[in-house]
Amino acid sequence: MNAYDHLHRLFGRLSALEDAGGLLSWDRDTIMPEGAAGRRATVMATLGGLQHEMLTAPEVTDWLGMASADGDFWKQANLNEMKRIHARAVAVPGDLVEALSKAGSEAEMVWRKARADNDFKSLLPYLQTVLDLTRESATAIGEALSVSPYDALLDGFDPGMTQQAITPIFETLARALPPLLQEVLEQQASVGGIPPVGSAPFPIADQEKLGVSMMRQVGFDMTRGRLDVSAHPFCGGATDDVRITTRYETDDFLPAFLGVIHETGHALYEQGLPAEWQGQPVGRARGMTLHESQSLLMEMQVTRSRAFATFAAPIMASAFGGRGSWKPDDLYRRMTRVSPGFIRVDADEVTYPAHIIVRYELEVAMIEGRLALKDLPEAFNARIKDMLGLDVPDDRRGCLQDIHWPLGLWGYFPCYALGALTAAQLFASAKTALPDIGNEIQRGEFSNLLGWLRTAVHERGSSASTQDIISAATGKPLGAEDYLRHVRARYIDGER
Amino acid sequence: MNAYDHLHRLFGRLSALEDAGGLLSWDRDTIMPEGAAGRRATVMATLGGLQHEMLTAPEVTDWLGMASADGDFWKQANLNEMKRIHARAVAVPGDLVEALSKAGSEAEMVWRKARADNDFKSLLPYLQTVLDLTRESATAIGEALSVSPYDALLDGFDPGMTQQAITPIFETLARALPPLLQEVLEQQASVGGIPPVGSAPFPIADQEKLGVSMMRQVGFDMTRGRLDVSAHPFCGGATDDVRITTRYETDDFLPAFLGVIHETGHALYEQGLPAEWQGQPVGRARGMTLHESQSLLMEMQVTRSRAFATFAAPIMASAFGGRGSWKPDDLYRRMTRVSPGFIRVDADEVTYPAHIIVRYELEVAMIEGRLALKDLPEAFNARIKDMLGLDVPDDRRGCLQDIHWPLGLWGYFPCYALGALTAAQLFASAKTALPDIGNEIQRGEFSNLLGWLRTAVHERGSSASTQDIISAATGKPLGAEDYLRHVRARYIDGER
C-alpha cells in the first residue's frame, strides 16, 4: 500500500466508527432504555477516543507528508480534507480535549437547572471554565491553521468560513431587518386574523402517515432511512441509513409536519452525497451552513410557499379525514405568520436571523475577550431590544435559553442564519434554472428541484468550500440580497 | 499503569466495542432499513477487525506475561479469561480468520437456496471449504490450548467443555430416550385430544402487553432492556441494555409467549451478571451451555409446569378479553404436548435432545475426518430414524435445515442439549433449596427462584468453569439423571 492507500483505509475505518457512533447516538435519543445511559456514554466515549487515537497516530503524519493524489481532482480534495481534519485533531493536546469535554458536560448539567431557575449567576463559574478552555483550544487550532481563534471555531462547523465573510453580511441584515420587520407586521395587521386549519385532535398515527408520504414525495429514500420520534427533532443515523425524528402534538399538526420537512431537507443532502466517495472525508457533507441551507430550502423556501400550500392542503385534509376547513390560503397564512418572540427555536423566518446576529456579535466578543461573561445578560437583552424591539423579561428567555455555549459550541450559531441566506440564494437560482418550478411544486413534483440540488450541492460532497459551492451554484458569493428579496416578496409584496 | 491495569483498560475498551457491535446487530435484525445492509456489514466488520487488532497487538502478550492478580480471586479469574481469549485470538492467523468468515458468508447464501431447493449437492463444495477451514482453525487453536480440534471448537462456545464430558452423557440419553419417548406417546394417546385454549385471533398488541407484563413478573428490568420484533427471536443488545425479540402470529399466542419467556431467561442471566466486573472478561456470561440453561429453565422447567399454567391461564384470559375457554389444565397440556418431528427448532423438550445427539455424533465425525460430507445426508437420516423413529423425507427437513454448519459453527449444537440437562439439574436443586417454589410459581412469585439463580449462576460470571458452576450449585457434575427424572415425572407419572 502506498501512503494514500494507507490514508484511504484509515479514514474509511474512522468513517465506519463514526457511523457506529451515529447509530448509537440515534438509538440513545429515540429508544434506549433509561438505565442504559451510563454504559452508553462509556461505549460512545470509547468509540470517540479510538477515533482520536487512530487519527493522531504518528504514522499518519508521515503518510500525509508522502501521499500523492496523482493529479486526480477528487483524490486531491480528499487528501486536503484529511489534512484539515488531521491538523485540527493534532493541534489540541489530549488532556485539553478531555478537560473541555468534561467541563462541557458539567456546565450542561448546571445549565439545565440554571435555566429552569432563571439563575445565570449559578452557571457563571462553569460557563467561565468552558469559555476559558474553548479559547485555549481555539488558539491552538488557530495557530495550526494560521487563522484567528474565532475562525478556528467557525472552521470546526463550517470549514473555511470566516468572520471576515460573515460580518459584512450580518451588518447588512442588522440594518435591513428591523425596519423590514415593522413593514411586515403592519402588513399582517392590516389583513387580520387567520381562521383555523383543520380540526383538532390530529391523531399521531395520521400525522406520521402524512409525514412519511411527504418524505417520499419530496424524494427521501425510505429504503435507506427512517422516521421516528424523539424529544428534540434531529437528522442522524449513518451512511445509507439516514434517520430523522420529530415530535407530535395532537392539538396541532403543523409543527411536526414542518419539522419532518425540515429534517428531510437535511436527509436529502446526506442521501445525495457522492456514492463513490462513501466513507471518505471528501464524500461527507460540506458543513453546517450548507446543511442548514438544505433543511431551510425545503422548509422555508418550498414548503411555506403559496404553491406548496395549494398542493398540500387537500392531502392534509384527506390525511385527517377532512375534519374542519382546509383552505390553501389559510394554510399558507399560518405557515407564514410573523411574530417576534424571545425564543430562537420558535422564531419565524423573518425574525430568526436577528436572534443569530445578536448571538454572533456576543460570541465573537467573548472569544476575543471583549465581553466579560458577567456582562452577558445585559448585553444580550440590549441587542434583542435593538433587533426585535422586545424587552427580555428574564434570562431564561434571554441568554440562558440555548445549550450551545455551556456545551462549548462557540462558532456554531452563525451557520443557522448563513443557512437561511444560502437557502434563499440557492432557491433563487433554482427558480431561474427551472422556470416552471412554481407549478411543479403546486403539482407536488419535486424531482427537478432535487436534481438541481443534487448537482449544485449534494454531489459535490466536500470537494470544495462552502463559499465555492455557493458561488458555483448561484454565480455570486454568499450574501443577504436574495434572502431580503425573498422576505419582501413573500411578506410585503405578496407571493403569487 | 501496571501490566494488569493496561489489560483492564484494553479489555474494557474491547467490551465497549462489543457492546457497540451488539447494538448494531440488534438494530440490523429489527429496524434497519434494507438499503443499509451493505454499509452496516462494513461498519460491523470494521468493529470486529479493530477488536482483533487491539487484542493481538504485541504488547498484550508482554502484559499477560507480567500481570499479577495480587492474590485476588476475581482479578485472577479475570486474568485467566484474558489469557484464554488472547490465546484463541493469536492462535489463528488473520488471513485464515478472514477466509473462514468469507467462506461462511458464501456458504450461507448458497445454503439458503439449497435448502429451499432441497439440493444438498449444490451446497457440498461450499460446505467442504468451510469444513476444511474450520478444521484448520480448530487444529491451530487446539495446539495453542493443548486440546483436540473438536474440543477447541467446543471451547469457543462453552469454555472448558470437552468431548470427554459430553459423550457419556449423550450416550446415556441416546439409550434412554427412544423407549421413554414411546412411553410418553402411549401415555398421551391414552388421554386424548386437547381442547383449544382461548379463541383466535389474538391481537399482536395484546400479545405484546402480555409478554411485557410476564417479563416484568419474572424479574426482567425494563429500565435496562426492551422487547421488540424480529424474524428470528433472539436475546442481544448490550451491557445494561439487554434486548429480546419475538415474532407474533395472530392465530396462536403460545409460540410468541413461550418465546418471550425463553429469551427472558437469557436476559435475566445477562442482567444478573456481577455489576462490579461489568465490561471485563470475568464479568461475562460463562458460555452457551449455561446461557441455554437459563432460557430453558424459565421456558421448560418453570413455564410449562402445571403450577405456572394455573397462575397464567386467568392472566392470559384477561389479556385477550376472556374470549374462548382458558382452563389451566388445557393450557398445561398444550404446553407439554410431545410430538416427534423433523425440525429441531420446533421440537418439544422430550424429543429435542435426540436432534442434538444426532448432530453431535455427526459433527464430531466430520471434524475428526471420519465422515465425508457427501455421506452426510444418509448418515443424518439413519440416525434420526434410530432416535425418533422418523423417515426423513428430504434433506430440507434433514441435514439442510440448520444454518450452523454452513456458517462454520461446528461445536455449537451440543450446548443446546447440555443447556436442557443443566436446566433440569439446576431446577431440581432449586426445588430442594426452595421447598415452596411450586406454590410460589402458582402465585406468580419468582423472586426467590431468581435470587437462587443469581447466586448459583448469574453472579458468578466467568469466575469458574461451566462444570464447576454446575457442581457448586447442584452438588454433582452435569449429567442426564435430573433431566430424565423430570421427563418421567412430567410426562409419564403426571406432574402435580
Short mmCIF file of N, CA, C and O in Angstrom, two decimals, chain B residues 343-394:
data_model
loop_
_atom_site.label_atom_id
_atom_site.label_comp_id
_atom_site.label_asym_id
_atom_site.label_seq_id
_atom_site.Cartn_x
_atom_site.Cartn_y
_atom_site.Cartn_z
N ILE B 343 -38.12 -31.14 12.45
CA ILE B 343 -37.44 -29.85 12.58
C ILE B 343 -37.00 -29.60 14.03
O ILE B 343 -37.83 -29.53 14.94
N ARG B 344 -35.72 -29.45 14.21
CA ARG B 344 -35.14 -29.26 15.53
C ARG B 344 -35.77 -28.11 16.30
O ARG B 344 -36.15 -28.25 17.46
N VAL B 345 -35.88 -26.93 15.65
CA VAL B 345 -36.32 -25.75 16.40
C VAL B 345 -37.79 -25.84 16.80
O VAL B 345 -38.24 -25.06 17.64
N ASP B 346 -38.55 -26.77 16.19
CA ASP B 346 -39.94 -26.93 16.59
C ASP B 346 -40.13 -28.05 17.60
O ASP B 346 -41.26 -28.34 18.00
N ALA B 347 -39.05 -28.68 18.03
CA ALA B 347 -39.17 -29.89 18.87
C ALA B 347 -39.58 -29.56 20.30
O ALA B 347 -39.27 -28.49 20.83
N ASP B 348 -40.31 -30.48 20.92
CA ASP B 348 -40.67 -30.37 22.34
C ASP B 348 -39.49 -30.80 23.20
O ASP B 348 -38.47 -31.27 22.69
N GLU B 349 -39.65 -30.68 24.53
CA GLU B 349 -38.48 -30.92 25.39
C GLU B 349 -38.10 -32.39 25.50
O GLU B 349 -36.99 -32.70 25.92
N VAL B 350 -39.01 -33.30 25.11
CA VAL B 350 -38.67 -34.73 25.20
C VAL B 350 -37.87 -35.16 23.96
O VAL B 350 -36.93 -35.94 24.06
N THR B 351 -38.26 -34.64 22.82
CA THR B 351 -37.58 -35.09 21.58
C THR B 351 -36.39 -34.22 21.22
O THR B 351 -35.56 -34.62 20.42
N TYR B 352 -36.29 -33.03 21.82
CA TYR B 352 -35.24 -32.11 21.42
C TYR B 352 -33.82 -32.70 21.52
O TYR B 352 -33.03 -32.61 20.57
N PRO B 353 -33.47 -33.33 22.64
CA PRO B 353 -32.09 -33.83 22.75
C PRO B 353 -31.71 -34.82 21.65
O PRO B 353 -30.56 -34.87 21.24
N ALA B 354 -32.71 -35.57 21.15
CA ALA B 354 -32.40 -36.52 20.09
C ALA B 354 -31.84 -35.78 18.86
O ALA B 354 -30.88 -36.23 18.23
N HIS B 355 -32.46 -34.66 18.52
CA HIS B 355 -31.97 -33.87 17.37
C HIS B 355 -30.52 -33.46 17.58
O HIS B 355 -29.72 -33.44 16.64
N ILE B 356 -30.19 -33.13 18.80
CA ILE B 356 -28.83 -32.65 19.10
C ILE B 356 -27.83 -33.79 19.09
O ILE B 356 -26.72 -33.67 18.55
N ILE B 357 -28.22 -34.90 19.68
CA ILE B 357 -27.30 -36.04 19.75
C ILE B 357 -26.89 -36.47 18.34
O ILE B 357 -25.71 -36.72 18.07
N VAL B 358 -27.88 -36.52 17.45
CA VAL B 358 -27.57 -36.87 16.05
C VAL B 358 -26.54 -35.90 15.47
O VAL B 358 -25.54 -36.31 14.87
N ARG B 359 -26.76 -34.63 15.66
CA ARG B 359 -25.85 -33.63 15.11
C ARG B 359 -24.47 -33.70 15.76
O ARG B 359 -23.44 -33.53 15.10
N TYR B 360 -24.47 -33.94 17.07
CA TYR B 360 -23.19 -34.03 17.78
C TYR B 360 -22.34 -35.18 17.23
O TYR B 360 -21.18 -35.00 16.88
N GLU B 361 -22.94 -36.35 17.16
CA GLU B 361 -22.19 -37.51 16.65
C GLU B 361 -21.63 -37.21 15.26
O GLU B 361 -20.46 -37.51 14.97
N LEU B 362 -22.48 -36.64 14.42
CA LEU B 362 -22.06 -36.40 13.03
C LEU B 362 -21.00 -35.31 12.96
O LEU B 362 -20.04 -35.41 12.19
N GLU B 363 -21.13 -34.26 13.76
CA GLU B 363 -20.16 -33.17 13.62
C GLU B 363 -18.79 -33.54 14.19
O GLU B 363 -17.77 -33.11 13.68
N VAL B 364 -18.79 -34.35 15.23
CA VAL B 364 -17.50 -34.87 15.72
C VAL B 364 -16.83 -35.69 14.62
O VAL B 364 -15.64 -35.52 14.32
N ALA B 365 -17.62 -36.55 13.99
CA ALA B 365 -17.07 -37.39 12.92
C ALA B 365 -16.55 -36.54 11.76
O ALA B 365 -15.52 -36.85 11.16
N MET B 366 -17.25 -35.45 11.45
CA MET B 366 -16.78 -34.56 10.36
C MET B 366 -15.46 -33.92 10.73
O MET B 366 -14.52 -33.88 9.93
N ILE B 367 -15.37 -33.41 11.94
CA ILE B 367 -14.14 -32.72 12.35
C ILE B 367 -12.98 -33.72 12.46
O ILE B 367 -11.85 -33.41 12.11
N GLU B 368 -13.30 -34.91 12.90
CA GLU B 368 -12.23 -35.91 13.03
C GLU B 368 -11.92 -36.60 11.72
O GLU B 368 -11.06 -37.49 11.67
N GLY B 369 -12.64 -36.22 10.65
CA GLY B 369 -12.34 -36.79 9.34
C GLY B 369 -12.88 -38.19 9.15
O GLY B 369 -12.48 -38.90 8.24
N ARG B 370 -13.84 -38.59 9.98
CA ARG B 370 -14.39 -39.94 9.85
C ARG B 370 -15.67 -39.98 9.03
O ARG B 370 -16.19 -41.06 8.74
N LEU B 371 -16.20 -38.80 8.72
CA LEU B 371 -17.42 -38.76 7.90
C LEU B 371 -17.21 -37.79 6.74
O LEU B 371 -16.97 -36.60 6.96
N ALA B 372 -17.27 -38.30 5.53
CA ALA B 372 -17.16 -37.44 4.35
C ALA B 372 -18.48 -36.69 4.15
O ALA B 372 -19.56 -37.26 4.39
N LEU B 373 -18.39 -35.43 3.73
CA LEU B 373 -19.60 -34.61 3.62
C LEU B 373 -20.61 -35.22 2.65
O LEU B 373 -21.82 -35.09 2.85
N LYS B 374 -20.12 -35.88 1.62
CA LYS B 374 -21.06 -36.45 0.64
C LYS B 374 -21.93 -37.53 1.30
O LYS B 374 -23.03 -37.83 0.82
N ASP B 375 -21.45 -38.11 2.40
CA ASP B 375 -22.24 -39.14 3.07
C ASP B 375 -23.10 -38.60 4.20
O ASP B 375 -23.78 -39.35 4.90
N LEU B 376 -23.08 -37.27 4.37
CA LEU B 376 -23.80 -36.67 5.49
C LEU B 376 -25.31 -36.92 5.45
O LEU B 376 -25.90 -37.34 6.46
N PRO B 377 -25.98 -36.68 4.29
CA PRO B 377 -27.43 -36.84 4.29
C PRO B 377 -27.87 -38.23 4.75
O PRO B 377 -28.75 -38.37 5.60
N GLU B 378 -27.21 -39.25 4.20
CA GLU B 378 -27.59 -40.62 4.52
C GLU B 378 -27.38 -40.90 6.02
O GLU B 378 -28.24 -41.47 6.69
N ALA B 379 -26.21 -40.48 6.53
CA ALA B 379 -25.90 -40.70 7.95
C ALA B 379 -26.88 -39.96 8.83
O ALA B 379 -27.35 -40.49 9.86
N PHE B 380 -27.23 -38.76 8.45
CA PHE B 380 -28.17 -37.94 9.22
C PHE B 380 -29.52 -38.65 9.31
O PHE B 380 -30.08 -38.83 10.40
N ASN B 381 -30.01 -39.08 8.16
CA ASN B 381 -31.34 -39.69 8.13
C ASN B 381 -31.38 -41.01 8.90
O ASN B 381 -32.37 -41.31 9.59
N ALA B 382 -30.29 -41.76 8.82
CA ALA B 382 -30.25 -43.04 9.52
C ALA B 382 -30.34 -42.82 11.03
O ALA B 382 -31.08 -43.53 11.74
N ARG B 383 -29.62 -41.82 11.54
CA ARG B 383 -29.63 -41.60 12.98
C ARG B 383 -30.96 -40.99 13.47
O ARG B 383 -31.38 -41.24 14.60
N ILE B 384 -31.59 -40.17 12.63
CA ILE B 384 -32.92 -39.66 13.00
C ILE B 384 -33.90 -40.82 13.11
O ILE B 384 -34.75 -40.87 14.02
N LYS B 385 -33.78 -41.76 12.19
CA LYS B 385 -34.64 -42.96 12.24
C LYS B 385 -34.44 -43.72 13.56
O LYS B 385 -35.40 -44.08 14.24
N ASP B 386 -33.16 -43.91 13.93
CA ASP B 386 -32.86 -44.60 15.19
C ASP B 386 -33.45 -43.87 16.39
O ASP B 386 -34.03 -44.48 17.29
N MET B 387 -33.24 -42.55 16.42
CA MET B 387 -33.54 -41.80 17.63
C MET B 387 -35.01 -41.42 17.74
O MET B 387 -35.56 -41.34 18.84
N LEU B 388 -35.64 -41.11 16.63
CA LEU B 388 -37.01 -40.59 16.69
C LEU B 388 -38.00 -41.48 15.95
O LEU B 388 -39.21 -41.21 15.96
N GLY B 389 -37.49 -42.50 15.27
CA GLY B 389 -38.38 -43.39 14.53
C GLY B 389 -38.98 -42.76 13.30
O GLY B 389 -40.03 -43.19 12.81
N LEU B 390 -38.37 -41.71 12.79
CA LEU B 390 -38.93 -40.99 11.65
C LEU B 390 -38.10 -41.23 10.39
O LEU B 390 -36.87 -41.29 10.45
N ASP B 391 -38.80 -41.32 9.24
CA ASP B 391 -38.11 -41.39 7.95
C ASP B 391 -38.02 -39.99 7.37
O ASP B 391 -39.04 -39.43 6.95
N VAL B 392 -36.83 -39.42 7.34
CA VAL B 392 -36.66 -38.06 6.82
C VAL B 392 -36.98 -38.07 5.33
O VAL B 392 -36.37 -38.81 4.57
N PRO B 393 -37.97 -37.29 4.90
CA PRO B 393 -38.42 -37.38 3.50
C PRO B 393 -37.50 -36.64 2.52
O PRO B 393 -37.47 -36.97 1.35
N ASP B 394 -36.78 -35.62 3.01
CA ASP B 394 -35.90 -34.87 2.10
C ASP B 394 -34.88 -34.11 2.94
O ASP B 394 -35.07 -33.91 4.14
#
